[in-house]
Amino acid sequence: MTWTNLATGGRILIVDDAMENIQILHQALRDEHDVLFALSGEKALEIVQQQMPDLVLLDAVMPGMDGYAVCATLQGAPSTRDLPIIFVTALSQPEDETRALEAGAVDFISKPFNVAVVRARVRTQLTVKRQADAMRELTLTDALTGVANRRSFNETIDNEWRRCARSSLPLSVIMIDIDHFKRYNDHYGHQAGDLCLQQVSAAMKRCAARPHDLLARYGGEEFILLLPQEGLAGAEVVAQRILDEVRRSAIPHAASDTSGLVTVSLGIASVTPPADGTDPVNLIRTADACLYRAKQNGRNRYCKSTED
Ligand SMILES: [Mg+2]
């Protein structure tokens, strides 16, 4: 069930077992926000999975799954842990408020409510959430190239690893290094070196555009590409595309004895993660060993692991 508006605000999910409460809140918020609603806790969790709201207004007392149980479920899952929840309830004792805040709610509004107060508090919590999202984005991005940073890669591969293990799907990583980058910096200077890193990472990003693919700067001139649900053959196609795309960028490299242009070397490793709790460390190590072989074999090429 959904009412959609072209409002520029957020997407708000109202959860209440009483339709009249939903109607009042909907009227208070619809001009500013995209409003969804659910008449039960169970339905609320379904809607969250399908249409991820920016904020939940949650009734505490409902038959079946009550607000505290909904809150605990959302808090317990990594994908919904940061979803702000405001409890809206007729309970008005300090201990009710405490219980809501301890359950993980960001705010508490008592019924009967004043719509101006609801509007203001929703606005405040949306602002806080956007600031937190922006901050998180900053901490997960490499400032120079705009691709993910190593920390973000580590978090993501752990999640994707478990996801692929659960569904017995392969996962590949490609370790990528810019050839003779130290010579590039020595020859052209560090500012040109920074520009080169930006151009090469942009070229590589164009080669791995599926929603779950993740390109990260692993350190210095080293990058790593995560390809969930992709086996060795698919990863090879991506690696070849990267070689071609970097070549097409045609960045001159007068100090390279591999080519007159900037090139990259790549190491590919692929595995179907076992369901035994093993971590991805060995996969990354294998990709790194393959990258080393690509360097040994003359650079501007990829090498792959023999196991799939
Ligand atoms: Mg109720």
mmCIF file of C-alpha atoms in Angstrom, residues 41-193:
data_model
loop_
_atom_site.group_PDB
_atom_site.id
_atom_site.type_symbol
_atom_site.label_atom_id
_atom_site.label_comp_id
_atom_site.label_asym_id
_atom_site.label_seq_id
_atom_site.Cartn_x
_atom_site.Cartn_y
_atom_site.Cartn_z
ATOM 1 C CA GLY A 41 4.501 -4.971 12.140
ATOM 2 C CA GLU A 42 4.792 -7.934 9.786
ATOM 3 C CA LYS A 43 3.655 -5.852 6.812
ATOM 4 C CA ALA A 44 6.068 -3.088 7.842
ATOM 5 C CA LEU A 45 9.062 -5.451 7.600
ATOM 6 C CA GLU A 46 7.920 -6.556 4.148
ATOM 7 C CA ILE A 47 7.676 -2.968 2.917
ATOM 8 C CA VAL A 48 11.097 -2.122 4.351
ATOM 9 C CA GLN A 49 12.622 -5.008 2.376
ATOM 10 C CA GLN A 50 10.965 -3.927 -0.847
ATOM 11 C CA GLN A 51 11.041 -0.140 -0.710
ATOM 12 C CA MET A 52 13.672 0.862 1.871
ATOM 13 C CA PRO A 53 12.287 4.030 3.480
ATOM 14 C CA ASP A 54 14.445 6.843 4.908
ATOM 15 C CA LEU A 55 12.558 6.862 8.204
ATOM 16 C CA VAL A 56 9.915 4.842 10.066
ATOM 17 C CA LEU A 57 7.157 6.243 12.265
ATOM 18 C CA LEU A 58 6.336 3.264 14.414
ATOM 19 C CA ASP A 59 3.361 2.593 16.673
ATOM 20 C CA ALA A 60 4.476 0.797 19.842
ATOM 21 C CA VAL A 61 1.265 -1.082 20.640
ATOM 22 C CA MET A 62 -0.066 -3.299 17.869
ATOM 23 C CA PRO A 63 -1.610 -6.767 17.861
ATOM 24 C CA GLY A 64 0.791 -9.474 16.674
ATOM 25 C CA MET A 65 4.253 -8.071 16.188
ATOM 26 C CA ASP A 66 4.441 -4.872 18.249
ATOM 27 C CA GLY A 67 6.631 -1.837 17.643
ATOM 28 C CA TYR A 68 9.439 -3.038 19.922
ATOM 29 C CA ALA A 69 9.688 -6.328 18.046
ATOM 30 C CA VAL A 70 9.735 -4.509 14.684
ATOM 31 C CA CYS A 71 12.422 -2.190 16.027
ATOM 32 C CA ALA A 72 14.534 -5.110 17.304
ATOM 33 C CA THR A 73 14.286 -6.901 13.945
ATOM 34 C CA LEU A 74 15.339 -3.798 12.003
ATOM 35 C CA GLN A 75 18.182 -3.102 14.425
ATOM 36 C CA GLY A 76 19.392 -6.683 14.152
ATOM 37 C CA ALA A 77 19.960 -6.713 10.389
ATOM 38 C CA PRO A 78 22.981 -4.953 8.838
ATOM 39 C CA SER A 79 20.929 -3.573 5.926
ATOM 40 C CA THR A 80 18.371 -1.875 8.199
ATOM 41 C CA ARG A 81 20.470 -1.111 11.287
ATOM 42 C CA ASP A 82 20.851 2.555 10.326
ATOM 43 C CA LEU A 83 17.207 3.133 9.442
ATOM 44 C CA PRO A 84 15.931 5.809 11.869
ATOM 45 C CA ILE A 85 12.809 4.905 13.829
ATOM 46 C CA ILE A 86 10.542 7.360 15.646
ATOM 47 C CA PHE A 87 8.090 5.723 18.031
ATOM 48 C CA VAL A 88 4.617 7.259 17.934
ATOM 49 C CA THR A 89 2.490 6.019 20.770
ATOM 50 C CA ALA A 90 -0.234 6.680 23.304
ATOM 51 C CA LEU A 91 2.052 5.322 26.012
ATOM 52 C CA SER A 92 3.441 8.353 27.740
ATOM 53 C CA GLN A 93 5.204 7.202 30.886
ATOM 54 C CA PRO A 94 8.927 8.007 31.098
ATOM 55 C CA GLU A 95 9.667 4.277 31.184
ATOM 56 C CA ASP A 96 7.820 3.828 27.846
ATOM 57 C CA GLU A 97 9.981 6.497 26.320
ATOM 58 C CA THR A 98 13.104 4.934 27.819
ATOM 59 C CA ARG A 99 12.138 1.530 26.509
ATOM 60 C CA ALA A 100 11.675 2.937 22.983
ATOM 61 C CA LEU A 101 15.015 4.725 23.021
ATOM 62 C CA GLU A 102 16.767 1.671 24.419
ATOM 63 C CA ALA A 103 15.238 -0.437 21.656
ATOM 64 C CA GLY A 104 17.097 1.824 19.232
ATOM 65 C CA ALA A 105 14.534 4.497 18.360
ATOM 66 C CA VAL A 106 15.980 7.926 17.546
ATOM 67 C CA ASP A 107 12.962 9.802 18.925
ATOM 68 C CA PHE A 108 9.628 9.346 20.670
ATOM 69 C CA ILE A 109 6.370 11.203 20.001
ATOM 70 C CA SER A 110 3.325 10.816 22.292
ATOM 71 C CA LYS A 111 -0.260 10.624 21.079
ATOM 72 C CA PRO A 112 -2.327 12.669 20.712
ATOM 73 C CA PHE A 113 0.287 14.415 18.641
ATOM 74 C CA ASN A 114 0.680 17.869 17.287
ATOM 75 C CA VAL A 115 1.222 17.628 13.532
ATOM 76 C CA ALA A 116 3.623 20.570 13.447
ATOM 77 C CA VAL A 117 5.801 18.785 16.013
ATOM 78 C CA VAL A 118 5.682 15.544 14.009
ATOM 79 C CA ARG A 119 6.675 17.412 10.846
ATOM 80 C CA ALA A 120 9.561 19.158 12.566
ATOM 81 C CA ARG A 121 10.895 16.003 14.202
ATOM 82 C CA VAL A 122 10.689 14.035 10.968
ATOM 83 C CA ARG A 123 12.576 16.804 9.198
ATOM 84 C CA THR A 124 15.252 16.824 11.897
ATOM 85 C CA GLN A 125 15.780 13.062 11.794
ATOM 86 C CA LEU A 126 15.959 13.065 7.989
ATOM 87 C CA THR A 127 18.669 15.722 8.136
ATOM 88 C CA VAL A 128 20.602 13.712 10.709
ATOM 89 C CA LYS A 129 20.311 10.603 8.563
ATOM 90 C CA ARG A 130 21.498 12.399 5.431
ATOM 91 C CA GLN A 131 24.488 13.784 7.273
ATOM 92 C CA ALA A 132 25.325 10.323 8.596
ATOM 93 C CA ASP A 133 24.973 8.831 5.087
ATOM 94 C CA ALA A 134 27.249 11.512 3.631
ATOM 95 C CA MET A 135 29.803 10.940 6.376
ATOM 96 C CA ARG A 136 29.717 7.193 5.809
ATOM 97 C CA GLU A 137 30.123 7.740 2.079
ATOM 98 C CA LEU A 138 33.211 9.864 2.790
ATOM 99 C CA THR A 139 34.789 7.247 5.025
ATOM 100 C CA LEU A 140 34.291 4.555 2.368
ATOM 101 C CA THR A 141 35.569 6.486 -0.648
ATOM 102 C CA ASP A 142 39.087 7.115 -1.879
ATOM 103 C CA ALA A 143 39.344 10.913 -2.005
ATOM 104 C CA LEU A 144 41.594 11.090 -5.084
ATOM 105 C CA THR A 145 39.866 8.672 -7.438
ATOM 106 C CA GLY A 146 36.321 8.593 -6.070
ATOM 107 C CA VAL A 147 36.276 4.774 -6.136
ATOM 108 C CA ALA A 148 35.836 2.739 -2.968
ATOM 109 C CA ASN A 149 38.705 2.599 -0.488
ATOM 110 C CA ARG A 150 40.309 -0.492 0.965
ATOM 111 C CA ARG A 151 38.180 -0.432 4.080
ATOM 112 C CA SER A 152 35.026 -0.373 2.009
ATOM 113 C CA PHE A 153 36.356 -3.252 -0.082
ATOM 114 C CA ASN A 154 37.068 -5.342 3.003
ATOM 115 C CA GLU A 155 33.552 -4.796 4.343
ATOM 116 C CA THR A 156 31.944 -5.544 1.010
ATOM 117 C CA ILE A 157 33.900 -8.694 0.193
ATOM 118 C CA ASP A 158 33.005 -10.160 3.593
ATOM 119 C CA ASN A 159 29.296 -9.625 2.895
ATOM 120 C CA GLU A 160 29.443 -10.839 -0.709
ATOM 121 C CA TRP A 161 31.530 -13.833 0.338
ATOM 122 C CA ARG A 162 28.820 -14.954 2.762
ATOM 123 C CA ARG A 163 26.087 -14.240 0.229
ATOM 124 C CA CYS A 164 27.838 -16.352 -2.448
ATOM 125 C CA ALA A 165 28.545 -19.118 0.085
ATOM 126 C CA ARG A 166 24.855 -19.289 1.000
ATOM 127 C CA SER A 167 23.769 -19.570 -2.621
ATOM 128 C CA SER A 168 26.774 -21.623 -3.896
ATOM 129 C CA LEU A 169 27.707 -18.961 -6.429
ATOM 130 C CA PRO A 170 31.239 -18.085 -7.537
ATOM 131 C CA LEU A 171 32.980 -14.844 -6.679
ATOM 132 C CA SER A 172 36.019 -13.374 -8.433
ATOM 133 C CA VAL A 173 38.565 -10.710 -7.641
ATOM 134 C CA ILE A 174 40.957 -8.978 -9.997
ATOM 135 C CA MET A 175 44.038 -7.339 -8.551
ATOM 136 C CA ILE A 176 45.250 -4.538 -10.825
ATOM 137 C CA ASP A 177 48.486 -2.553 -10.829
ATOM 138 C CA ILE A 178 49.518 0.342 -13.077
ATOM 139 C CA ASP A 179 52.731 -0.640 -14.861
ATOM 140 C CA HIS A 180 55.874 1.417 -14.132
ATOM 141 C CA PHE A 181 53.934 3.943 -12.081
ATOM 142 C CA LYS A 182 56.964 5.036 -10.073
ATOM 143 C CA ARG A 183 58.720 5.914 -13.318
ATOM 144 C CA TYR A 184 55.599 7.804 -14.402
ATOM 145 C CA ASN A 185 55.711 9.927 -11.262
ATOM 146 C CA ASP A 186 59.459 10.485 -11.589
ATOM 147 C CA HIS A 187 59.080 11.516 -15.211
ATOM 148 C CA TYR A 188 55.884 13.596 -15.151
ATOM 149 C CA GLY A 189 55.618 14.671 -11.502
ATOM 150 C CA HIS A 190 53.167 13.752 -8.757
ATOM 151 C CA GLN A 191 50.332 15.985 -9.971
ATOM 152 C CA ALA A 192 50.349 14.224 -13.309
ATOM 153 C CA GLY A 193 50.587 10.963 -11.380
#
